[in-house]
Coordinates of C-alpha atoms in Angstrom, one line a residue:
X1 CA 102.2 89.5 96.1
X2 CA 103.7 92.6 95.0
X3 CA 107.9 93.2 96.1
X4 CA 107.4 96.9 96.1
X5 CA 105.5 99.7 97.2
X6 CA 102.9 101.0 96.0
X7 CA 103.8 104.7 96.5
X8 CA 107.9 104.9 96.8
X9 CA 108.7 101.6 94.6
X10 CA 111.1 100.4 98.1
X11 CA 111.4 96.3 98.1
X12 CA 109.9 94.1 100.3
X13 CA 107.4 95.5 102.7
X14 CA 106.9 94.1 106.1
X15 CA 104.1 92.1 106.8
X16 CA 102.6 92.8 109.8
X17 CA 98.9 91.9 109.7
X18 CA 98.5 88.5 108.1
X19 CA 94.5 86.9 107.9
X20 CA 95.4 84.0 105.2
X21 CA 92.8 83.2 103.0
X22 CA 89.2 85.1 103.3
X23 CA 86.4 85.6 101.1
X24 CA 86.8 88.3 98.9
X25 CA 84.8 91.5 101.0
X26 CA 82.9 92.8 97.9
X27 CA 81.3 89.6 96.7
X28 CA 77.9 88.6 98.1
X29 CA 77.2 85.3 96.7
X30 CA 73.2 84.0 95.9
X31 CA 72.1 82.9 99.3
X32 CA 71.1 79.4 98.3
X33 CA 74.6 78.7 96.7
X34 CA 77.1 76.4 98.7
X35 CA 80.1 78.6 101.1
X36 CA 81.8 75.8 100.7
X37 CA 82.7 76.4 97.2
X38 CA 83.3 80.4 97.8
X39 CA 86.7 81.3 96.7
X40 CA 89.1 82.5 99.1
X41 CA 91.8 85.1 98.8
X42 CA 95.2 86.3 100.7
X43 CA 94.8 89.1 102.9
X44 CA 97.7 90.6 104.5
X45 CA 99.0 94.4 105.8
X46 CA 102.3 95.7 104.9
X47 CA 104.3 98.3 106.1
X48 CA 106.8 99.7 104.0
X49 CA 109.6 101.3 106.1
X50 CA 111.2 103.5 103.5
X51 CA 108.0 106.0 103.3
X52 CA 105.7 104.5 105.9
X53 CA 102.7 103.6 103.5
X54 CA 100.2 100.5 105.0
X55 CA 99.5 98.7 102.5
X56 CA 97.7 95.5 100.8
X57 CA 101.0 93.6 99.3
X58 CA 98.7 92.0 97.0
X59 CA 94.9 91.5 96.1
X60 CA 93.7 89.1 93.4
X61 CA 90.2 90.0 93.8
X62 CA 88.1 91.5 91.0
X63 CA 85.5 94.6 92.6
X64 CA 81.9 92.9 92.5
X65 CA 80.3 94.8 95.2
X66 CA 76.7 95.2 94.9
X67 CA 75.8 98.9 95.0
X68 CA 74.9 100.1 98.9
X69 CA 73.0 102.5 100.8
X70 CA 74.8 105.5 101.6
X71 CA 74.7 105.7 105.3
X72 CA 73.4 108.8 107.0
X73 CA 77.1 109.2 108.8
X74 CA 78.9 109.3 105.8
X75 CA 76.2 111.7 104.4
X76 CA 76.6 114.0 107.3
X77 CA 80.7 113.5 107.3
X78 CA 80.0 114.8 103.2
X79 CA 78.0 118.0 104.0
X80 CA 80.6 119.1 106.8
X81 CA 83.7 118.8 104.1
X82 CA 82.3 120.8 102.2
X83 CA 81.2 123.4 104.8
X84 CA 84.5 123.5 105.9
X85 CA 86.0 124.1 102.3
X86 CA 83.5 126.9 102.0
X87 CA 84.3 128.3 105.3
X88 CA 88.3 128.2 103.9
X89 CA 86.7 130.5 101.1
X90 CA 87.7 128.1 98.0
X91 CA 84.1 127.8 97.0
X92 CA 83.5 131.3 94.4
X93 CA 81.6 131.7 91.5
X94 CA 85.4 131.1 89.4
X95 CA 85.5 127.6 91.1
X96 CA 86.2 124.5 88.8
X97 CA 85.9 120.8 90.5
X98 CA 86.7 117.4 90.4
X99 CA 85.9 114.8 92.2
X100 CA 87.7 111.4 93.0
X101 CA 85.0 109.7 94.7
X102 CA 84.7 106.0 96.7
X103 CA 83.1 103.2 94.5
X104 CA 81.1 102.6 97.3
X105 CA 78.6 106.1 96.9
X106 CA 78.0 109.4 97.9
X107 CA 79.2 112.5 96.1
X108 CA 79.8 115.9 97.7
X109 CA 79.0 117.3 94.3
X110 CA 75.7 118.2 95.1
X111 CA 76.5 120.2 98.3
X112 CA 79.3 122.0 96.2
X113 CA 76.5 123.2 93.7
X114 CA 74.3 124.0 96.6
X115 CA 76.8 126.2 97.2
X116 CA 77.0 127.7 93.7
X117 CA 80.1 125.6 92.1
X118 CA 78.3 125.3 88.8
X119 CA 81.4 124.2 87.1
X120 CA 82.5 120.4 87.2
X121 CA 84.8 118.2 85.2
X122 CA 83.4 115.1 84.7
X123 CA 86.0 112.2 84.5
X124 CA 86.5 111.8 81.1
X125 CA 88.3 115.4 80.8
X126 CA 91.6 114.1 81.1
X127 CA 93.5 117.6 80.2
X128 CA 90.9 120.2 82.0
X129 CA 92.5 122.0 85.1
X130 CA 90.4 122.1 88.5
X131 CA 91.1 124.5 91.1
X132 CA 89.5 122.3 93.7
X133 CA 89.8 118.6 93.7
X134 CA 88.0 116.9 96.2
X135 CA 88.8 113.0 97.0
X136 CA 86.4 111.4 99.6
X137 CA 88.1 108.4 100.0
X138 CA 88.9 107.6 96.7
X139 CA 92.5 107.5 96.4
X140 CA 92.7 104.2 99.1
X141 CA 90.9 102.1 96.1
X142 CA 93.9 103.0 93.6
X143 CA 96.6 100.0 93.2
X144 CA 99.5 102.5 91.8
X145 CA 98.9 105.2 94.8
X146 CA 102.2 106.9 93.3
X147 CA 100.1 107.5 89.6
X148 CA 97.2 108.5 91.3
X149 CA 98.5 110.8 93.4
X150 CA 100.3 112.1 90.6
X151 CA 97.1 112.3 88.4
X152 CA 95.6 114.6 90.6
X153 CA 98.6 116.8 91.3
X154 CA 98.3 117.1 87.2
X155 CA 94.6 117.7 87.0
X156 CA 95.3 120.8 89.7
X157 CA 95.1 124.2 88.5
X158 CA 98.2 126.7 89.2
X159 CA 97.1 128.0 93.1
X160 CA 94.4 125.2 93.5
X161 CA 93.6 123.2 96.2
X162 CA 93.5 119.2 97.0
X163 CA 91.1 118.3 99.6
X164 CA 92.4 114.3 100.1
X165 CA 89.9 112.3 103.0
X166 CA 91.8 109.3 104.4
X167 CA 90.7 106.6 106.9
X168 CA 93.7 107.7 109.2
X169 CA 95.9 104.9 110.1
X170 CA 96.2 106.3 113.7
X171 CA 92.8 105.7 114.3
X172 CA 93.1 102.2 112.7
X173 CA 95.9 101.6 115.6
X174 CA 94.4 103.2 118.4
X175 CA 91.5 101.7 117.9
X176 CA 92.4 98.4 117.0
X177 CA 90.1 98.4 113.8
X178 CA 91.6 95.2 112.1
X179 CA 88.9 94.8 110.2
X180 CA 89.2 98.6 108.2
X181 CA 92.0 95.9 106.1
X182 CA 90.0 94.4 103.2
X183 CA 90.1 93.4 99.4
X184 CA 90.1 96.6 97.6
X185 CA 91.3 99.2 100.0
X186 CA 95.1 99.3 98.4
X187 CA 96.2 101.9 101.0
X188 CA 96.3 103.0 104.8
X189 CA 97.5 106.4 105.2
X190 CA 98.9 108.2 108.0
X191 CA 99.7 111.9 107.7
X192 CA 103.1 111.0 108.4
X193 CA 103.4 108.6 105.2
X194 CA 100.6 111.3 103.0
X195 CA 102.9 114.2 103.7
X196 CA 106.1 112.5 102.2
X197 CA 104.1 111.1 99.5
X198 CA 102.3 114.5 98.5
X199 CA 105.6 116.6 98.4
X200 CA 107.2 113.8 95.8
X201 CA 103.9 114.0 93.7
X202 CA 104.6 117.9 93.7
X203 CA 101.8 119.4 96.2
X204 CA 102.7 121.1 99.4
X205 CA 100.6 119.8 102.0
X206 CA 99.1 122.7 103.9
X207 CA 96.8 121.0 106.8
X208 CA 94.3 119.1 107.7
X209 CA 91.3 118.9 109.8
X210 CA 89.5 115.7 111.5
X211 CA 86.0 114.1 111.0
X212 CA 84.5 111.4 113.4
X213 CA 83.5 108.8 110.6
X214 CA 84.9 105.7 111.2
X215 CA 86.3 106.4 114.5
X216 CA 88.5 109.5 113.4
X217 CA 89.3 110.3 109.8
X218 CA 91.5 113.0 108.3
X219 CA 90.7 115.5 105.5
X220 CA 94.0 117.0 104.5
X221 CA 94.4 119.9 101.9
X222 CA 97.7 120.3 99.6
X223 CA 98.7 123.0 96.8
X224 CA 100.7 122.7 93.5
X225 CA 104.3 122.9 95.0
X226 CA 105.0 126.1 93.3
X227 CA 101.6 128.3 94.4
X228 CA 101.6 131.1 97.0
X229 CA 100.7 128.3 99.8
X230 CA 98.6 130.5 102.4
X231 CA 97.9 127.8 105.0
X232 CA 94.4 128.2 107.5
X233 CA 96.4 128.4 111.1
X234 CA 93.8 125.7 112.9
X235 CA 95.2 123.3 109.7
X236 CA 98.4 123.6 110.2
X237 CA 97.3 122.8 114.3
X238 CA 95.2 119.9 113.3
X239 CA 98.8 118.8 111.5
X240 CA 101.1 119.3 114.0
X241 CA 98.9 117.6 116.7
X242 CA 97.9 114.9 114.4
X243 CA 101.7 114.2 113.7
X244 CA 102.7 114.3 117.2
X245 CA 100.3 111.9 118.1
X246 CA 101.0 109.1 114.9
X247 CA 104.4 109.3 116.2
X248 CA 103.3 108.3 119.8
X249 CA 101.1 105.6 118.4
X250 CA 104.2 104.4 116.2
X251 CA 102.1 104.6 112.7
X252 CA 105.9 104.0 110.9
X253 CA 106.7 100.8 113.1
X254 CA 105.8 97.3 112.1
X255 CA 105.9 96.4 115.7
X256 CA 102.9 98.5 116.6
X257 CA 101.4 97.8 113.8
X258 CA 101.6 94.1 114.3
X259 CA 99.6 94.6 117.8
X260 CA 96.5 94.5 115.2
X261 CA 97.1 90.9 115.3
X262 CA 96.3 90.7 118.5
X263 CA 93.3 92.4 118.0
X264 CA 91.9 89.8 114.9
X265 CA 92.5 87.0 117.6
X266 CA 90.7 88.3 120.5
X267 CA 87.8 90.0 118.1
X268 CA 86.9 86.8 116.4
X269 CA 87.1 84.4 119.3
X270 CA 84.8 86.9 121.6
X271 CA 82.0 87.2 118.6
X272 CA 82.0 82.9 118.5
X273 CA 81.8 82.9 122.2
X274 CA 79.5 85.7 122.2
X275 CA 76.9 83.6 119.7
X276 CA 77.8 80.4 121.0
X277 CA 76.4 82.1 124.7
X278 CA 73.6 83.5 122.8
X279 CA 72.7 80.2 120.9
X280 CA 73.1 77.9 124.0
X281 CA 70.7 80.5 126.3
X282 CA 68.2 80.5 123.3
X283 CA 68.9 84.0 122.6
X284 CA 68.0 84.8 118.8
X285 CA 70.8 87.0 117.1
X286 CA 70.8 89.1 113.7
X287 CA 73.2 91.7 112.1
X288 CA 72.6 95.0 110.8
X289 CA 75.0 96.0 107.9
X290 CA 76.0 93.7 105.1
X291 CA 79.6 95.6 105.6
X292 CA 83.0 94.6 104.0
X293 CA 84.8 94.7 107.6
X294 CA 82.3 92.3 108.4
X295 CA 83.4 90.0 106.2
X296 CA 86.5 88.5 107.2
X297 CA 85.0 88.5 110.9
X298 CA 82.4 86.2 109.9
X299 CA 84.6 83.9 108.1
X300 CA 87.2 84.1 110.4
X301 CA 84.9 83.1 113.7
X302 CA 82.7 80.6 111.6
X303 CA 79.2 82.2 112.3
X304 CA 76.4 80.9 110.1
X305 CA 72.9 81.5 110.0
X306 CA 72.3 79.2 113.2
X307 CA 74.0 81.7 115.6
X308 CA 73.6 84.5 113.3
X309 CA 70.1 84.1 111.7
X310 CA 70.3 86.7 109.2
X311 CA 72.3 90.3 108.3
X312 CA 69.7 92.8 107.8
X313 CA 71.2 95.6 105.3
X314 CA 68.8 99.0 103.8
X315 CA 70.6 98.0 99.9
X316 CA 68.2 96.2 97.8
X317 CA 70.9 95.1 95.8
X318 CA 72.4 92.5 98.4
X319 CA 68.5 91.1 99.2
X320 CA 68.8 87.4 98.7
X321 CA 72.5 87.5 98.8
X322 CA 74.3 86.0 101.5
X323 CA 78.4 86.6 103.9
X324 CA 80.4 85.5 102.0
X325 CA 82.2 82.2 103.4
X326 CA 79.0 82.0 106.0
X327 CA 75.6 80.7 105.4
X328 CA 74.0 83.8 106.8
X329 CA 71.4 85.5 104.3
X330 CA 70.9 89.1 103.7
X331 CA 67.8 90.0 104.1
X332 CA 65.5 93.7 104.0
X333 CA 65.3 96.0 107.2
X334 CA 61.1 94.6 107.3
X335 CA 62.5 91.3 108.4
X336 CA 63.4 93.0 111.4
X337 CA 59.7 93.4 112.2
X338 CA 58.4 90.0 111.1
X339 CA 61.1 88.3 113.0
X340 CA 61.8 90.7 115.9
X341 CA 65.1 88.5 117.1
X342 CA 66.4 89.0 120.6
X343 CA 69.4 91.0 120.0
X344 CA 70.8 92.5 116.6
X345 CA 74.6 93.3 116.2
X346 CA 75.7 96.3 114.5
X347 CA 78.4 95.4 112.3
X348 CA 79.6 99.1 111.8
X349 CA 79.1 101.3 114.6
X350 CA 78.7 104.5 112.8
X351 CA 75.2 103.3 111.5
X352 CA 74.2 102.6 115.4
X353 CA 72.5 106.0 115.6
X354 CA 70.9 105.6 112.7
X355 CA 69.5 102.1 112.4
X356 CA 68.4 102.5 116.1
X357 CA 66.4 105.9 115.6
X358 CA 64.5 104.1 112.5
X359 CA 64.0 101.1 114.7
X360 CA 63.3 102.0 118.4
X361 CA 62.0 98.8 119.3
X362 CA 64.4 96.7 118.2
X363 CA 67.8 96.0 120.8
X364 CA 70.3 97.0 118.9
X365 CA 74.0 96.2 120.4
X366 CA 77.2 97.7 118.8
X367 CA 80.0 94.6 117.8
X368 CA 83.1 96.4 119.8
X369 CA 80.5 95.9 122.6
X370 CA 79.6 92.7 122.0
X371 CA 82.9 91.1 121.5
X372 CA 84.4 93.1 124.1
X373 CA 87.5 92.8 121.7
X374 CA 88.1 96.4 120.8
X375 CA 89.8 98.9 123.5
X376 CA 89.3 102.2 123.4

């Protein structure tokens, strides 16, 4: 475990979500190998109260996810960013982009060309000036967040603009989304904590605006600290309101955050009840979405492929894989039709919509329903 933080160097951050030792979230072992034998990892949250930063302390896990399907939400989340950059007027026929994007897929490159940004960097042009970087969540998969948020303040162009999108931490809180904290994802940003952080990586941060992936995500813009900042006035609203409302929620204080705790406990002992039930009234049950948050969740509640006959997910590249720590295959989206089990859970609700308009015959049922662990 690391002693400092990963964006303000302060000792000792405070634990305040603790799992103990889970399968790593991005490694789907060959479904006829042994779970016994998977190899499990410390996963814990962190708080550091110096800047406010959530944090993994430490992660000993090597990235091994198979590539996935990019989901029609995040998609859709992709095309609005970059509507609403054009719509700010920092799409012109001068721009010059980078993009930091997630390991896990999607690009908002294409939508940026669409709109006729014909020049972009590609990564290996370490000393080349953009005057728009765009980051859809990229930056939470950087172990030093203090050198990668000052690698992009460096690759900005005098008067350019940083577009960052963060999982917010508020929504993380508010809606009790425990299982957002996996192997891999280094950092958990509020706007309260990104603001501080932005100002010492020399950016001015000038707004934000919110998307519904995930529950509520933030896409906040920033400027080299010495350009003539000229802020959009709804961005500066979506700021204030935003800030107002992670200080309500207590985004900076271990004890709220440790209420996530609470949430891990009654999450993973409603989905065993809630397959147990199932099992016992000979109710067949599948999953939809081979998803990192669903990995600890499995492990944690002991499912295996008795209560939870199989997790259907659209990426070729998992077939014949299994959840890790569970004996519950992965399997292709025609197994839904072969099989046709009574119920199938959605492990992450913003697929719902989707999965359920390409499969209306199938009863699909969203987890936070199922396990009736999740307030709004």
């Amino acid at each position: 475990m690391t002693a400092f933080c990963r964006v303000c160097g302060a000792a000792h951050p405070t634990t305040v979500l603790d799992l103990g030792t889970v399968p790593a979230a991005d490694h789907f072992p060959p479904a006829e190998t042994d779970p016994v034998t998977d190899p499990r990892h410390v996963l814990q949250l962190a708080l550091c109260t110096a800047c406010g930063l959530a944090q993994l302390p430490g992660d000993d896990t090597t990235a091994d996810e198979p590539r996935g399907v990019e989901p029609d939400a995040v998609r859709i989340a992709g095309e609005r960013a970059v509507e609403e950059i054009a719509a700010r007027g920092w799409l012109t026929e001068t721009t010059v982009v980078r993009e930091y994007g997630s390991p896990h897929g999607g690009s908002w490159l294409p939508g940026l060309r669409a709109r006729g940004v014909r020049d972009a960097l590609p990564a290996s042009a370490d000393d080349a000036k953009a005057t728009l970087i765009v980051d859809g969540l990229g930056l939470m998969h950087e172990a030093d967040q203090a050198a990668a948020l000052r690698e992009r303040s460096a690759r900005l162009a005098p008067g350019g603009v940083l577009v960052l999108q963060i999982h917010s931490l508020g929504t993380i809180l508010r809606q009790r989304q425990w299982t957002s904290v996996r192997h891999g994802h280094f950092a958990y940003w509020s706007l309260t904590a990104l603001q501080r952080a932005l100002y010492a990586a020399g950016l001015v941060p000038t707004g934000c605006w919110e998307s519904e992936l995930y529950g509520g995500t933030l896409l906040v813009t920033a400027r080299p600290i010495d350009a003539d900042v000229r802020a959009v006035g709804a961005d500066l609203a979506c700021a204030r309101r935003v800030l107002a409302d992670e200080q309500l929620l207590g985004v900076t204080d271990p004890a709220a955050l440790a209420g996530l705790g609470d949430a891990l406990i009654d999450e993973v002992s409603a989905l065993r009840r809630a397959v147990d039930d199932a099992a016992s009234a000979g109710v067949s049950v599948a999953a939809y979405g081979a998803a990192s948050r669903a990995v600890a969740l499995f492990a944690l509640a002991g499912v295996d492929s008795s209560t939870i006959r199989a997790t259907v997910d659209a990426s070729p590249a998992k077939w014949g894989r299994r959840m890790p720590g569970t004996t519950v295959p992965i399997v292709g989206p025609d197994w839904l039709a072969t099989t046709r089990p009574d119920r199938v859970v959605v492990t992450v609700p913003d697929l719902l919509a989707e999965v359920s308009a390409a499969h209306p015959d199938v009863a699909f049922v969203d987890l936070a329903l199922l396990t009736e662990g999740r307030r709004a």
